[in-house]
Amino acid sequence: MKKIYIKFIATQLGLSVVMFAVWSLVSGIDNAREMLFVIAVLSSAMAGDVLMGDAYELGKLSKKD
């Protein structure tokens, strides 16, 4: 379970960095700072989707045993 949590945090951090970098390149650093909340929420939702998929797979594997 700890492995899944670390993957969630790494995915969230990675997505936030990538989205912030792309947004700052496209529309400038000032607009990217203003959009930081939206970027954080979107990256959390995407990382949560990965987390739920991993937890579902882990649950399926544990029921087979």
Coordinates of N, CA and C in Angstrom, one line a residue:
M1 N 0.8 -1.2 0.0 CA 0.0 0.0 0.0 C 0.9 1.3 0.0
K2 N 2.0 1.2 0.7 CA 2.9 2.3 0.7 C 3.5 2.6 -0.6
K3 N 3.7 1.6 -1.4 CA 4.2 1.7 -2.8 C 3.2 2.5 -3.7
I4 N 1.9 2.2 -3.5 CA 0.9 2.9 -4.2 C 0.8 4.4 -3.8
Y5 N 1.0 4.6 -2.5 CA 0.9 6.0 -2.1 C 2.1 6.8 -2.6
I6 N 3.3 6.2 -2.6 CA 4.5 6.9 -3.2 C 4.3 7.2 -4.7
K7 N 3.7 6.2 -5.4 CA 3.4 6.4 -6.8 C 2.4 7.5 -7.0
F8 N 1.4 7.6 -6.1 CA 0.4 8.7 -6.2 C 1.1 10.1 -6.1
I9 N 2.0 10.2 -5.0 CA 2.6 11.5 -4.8 C 3.6 11.8 -5.9
A10 N 4.3 10.8 -6.4 CA 5.2 11.1 -7.6 C 4.5 11.5 -8.8
T11 N 3.3 10.8 -9.1 CA 2.5 11.1 -10.2 C 2.0 12.5 -10.1
Q12 N 1.5 12.9 -9.0 CA 0.9 14.2 -8.7 C 2.0 15.3 -8.9
L13 N 3.1 15.1 -8.3 CA 4.2 16.1 -8.5 C 4.7 16.2 -9.9
G14 N 4.8 15.1 -10.6 CA 5.3 15.1 -12.0 C 4.3 15.8 -12.9
L15 N 3.0 15.5 -12.7 CA 2.0 16.1 -13.5 C 1.9 17.6 -13.3
S16 N 2.0 18.0 -12.0 CA 2.0 19.4 -11.7 C 3.1 20.2 -12.3
V17 N 4.3 19.6 -12.2 CA 5.5 20.2 -12.8 C 5.4 20.4 -14.3
V18 N 4.9 19.3 -15.0 CA 4.8 19.3 -16.4 C 3.7 20.3 -16.9
M19 N 2.6 20.3 -16.2 CA 1.5 21.2 -16.6 C 1.9 22.7 -16.3
F20 N 2.6 22.9 -15.2 CA 3.1 24.3 -14.9 C 4.1 24.8 -16.0
A21 N 5.0 23.9 -16.4 CA 6.0 24.2 -17.4 C 5.4 24.5 -18.7
V22 N 4.4 23.6 -19.1 CA 3.8 23.9 -20.4 C 3.0 25.1 -20.4
W23 N 2.2 25.4 -19.3 CA 1.4 26.6 -19.2 C 2.3 27.8 -19.2
S24 N 3.4 27.8 -18.6 CA 4.3 29.0 -18.5 C 4.9 29.2 -19.9
L25 N 5.2 28.2 -20.6 CA 5.8 28.3 -22.0 C 4.7 28.9 -22.9
V26 N 3.5 28.4 -22.8 CA 2.4 28.8 -23.7 C 1.9 30.2 -23.4
S27 N 1.7 30.6 -22.1 CA 1.1 31.9 -21.8 C 1.9 32.7 -20.9
G28 N 3.1 32.4 -20.5 CA 3.9 33.2 -19.7 C 3.8 32.8 -18.2
I29 N 4.8 33.2 -17.4 CA 4.9 32.8 -16.0 C 3.8 33.4 -15.2
D30 N 3.4 34.6 -15.5 CA 2.4 35.3 -14.6 C 1.1 34.5 -14.7
N31 N 0.7 34.1 -15.9 CA -0.6 33.4 -16.1 C -0.5 32.0 -15.5
A32 N 0.7 31.4 -15.6 CA 0.9 30.1 -15.0 C 0.7 30.1 -13.5
R33 N 1.3 31.2 -12.8 CA 1.1 31.3 -11.4 C -0.3 31.5 -11.0
E34 N -1.1 32.2 -11.8 CA -2.5 32.4 -11.6 C -3.3 31.1 -11.7
M35 N -2.8 30.2 -12.6 CA -3.5 29.0 -12.8 C -3.0 27.8 -12.0
L36 N -2.2 28.1 -11.0 CA -1.6 27.1 -10.2 C -2.6 26.2 -9.4
F37 N -3.7 26.8 -8.9 CA -4.7 26.1 -8.2 C -5.4 25.1 -9.2
V38 N -5.7 25.6 -10.4 CA -6.4 24.7 -11.3 C -5.4 23.5 -11.7
I39 N -4.2 23.9 -11.9 CA -3.2 22.8 -12.3 C -3.1 21.8 -11.2
A40 N -3.1 22.3 -9.9 CA -3.0 21.3 -8.8 C -4.2 20.4 -8.7
V41 N -5.4 21.0 -8.9 CA -6.6 20.2 -8.8 C -6.7 19.2 -9.9
L42 N -6.3 19.6 -11.1 CA -6.3 18.7 -12.3 C -5.3 17.6 -12.1
S43 N -4.1 17.9 -11.7 CA -3.1 16.9 -11.5 C -3.5 15.9 -10.3
S44 N -4.2 16.4 -9.3 CA -4.6 15.5 -8.2 C -5.7 14.6 -8.7
A45 N -6.6 15.1 -9.6 CA -7.6 14.2 -10.1 C -7.0 13.1 -11.0
M46 N -6.1 13.5 -11.8 CA -5.4 12.5 -12.7 C -4.6 11.5 -11.9
A47 N -3.9 12.0 -10.9 CA -3.1 11.0 -10.1 C -4.0 10.1 -9.3
G48 N -5.1 10.7 -8.8 CA -6.1 9.9 -8.1 C -6.7 8.8 -9.0
D49 N -6.9 9.0 -10.2 CA -7.3 8.0 -11.2 C -6.3 6.9 -11.2
V50 N -5.1 7.2 -11.3 CA -4.0 6.2 -11.3 C -4.0 5.4 -10.0
L51 N -4.2 6.1 -8.9 CA -4.2 5.5 -7.6 C -5.3 4.5 -7.5
M52 N -6.5 4.9 -7.9 CA -7.7 4.0 -7.8 C -7.5 2.8 -8.7
G53 N -6.9 2.9 -9.8 CA -6.7 1.8 -10.7 C -5.7 0.8 -10.1
D54 N -4.7 1.3 -9.5 CA -3.7 0.5 -8.8 C -4.3 -0.2 -7.6
A55 N -5.1 0.5 -6.8 CA -5.8 -0.1 -5.6 C -6.8 -1.2 -6.1
Y56 N -7.5 -1.0 -7.2 CA -8.4 -1.9 -7.7 C -7.7 -3.2 -8.1
E57 N -6.5 -3.1 -8.8 CA -5.8 -4.2 -9.2 C -5.2 -5.0 -8.0
L58 N -4.8 -4.2 -7.0 CA -4.3 -4.9 -5.8 C -5.4 -5.6 -5.1
G59 N -6.6 -5.1 -5.0 CA -7.7 -5.7 -4.4 C -8.1 -7.0 -5.2
K60 N -8.0 -7.0 -6.5 CA -8.3 -8.1 -7.3 C -7.3 -9.2 -7.0
L61 N -6.1 -8.9 -6.9 CA -5.0 -9.9 -6.7 C -5.2 -10.5 -5.3
S62 N -5.5 -9.7 -4.3 CA -5.7 -10.2 -2.9 C -6.9 -11.1 -2.8
K63 N -7.9 -10.9 -3.6 CA -9.1 -11.8 -3.5 C -8.9 -13.2 -4.2
K64 N -7.9 -13.2 -5.1 CA -7.6 -14.5 -5.8 C -6.9 -15.4 -4.9
D65 N -6.2 -14.9 -3.9 CA -5.4 -15.7 -3.0 C -6.2 -16.5 -2.0

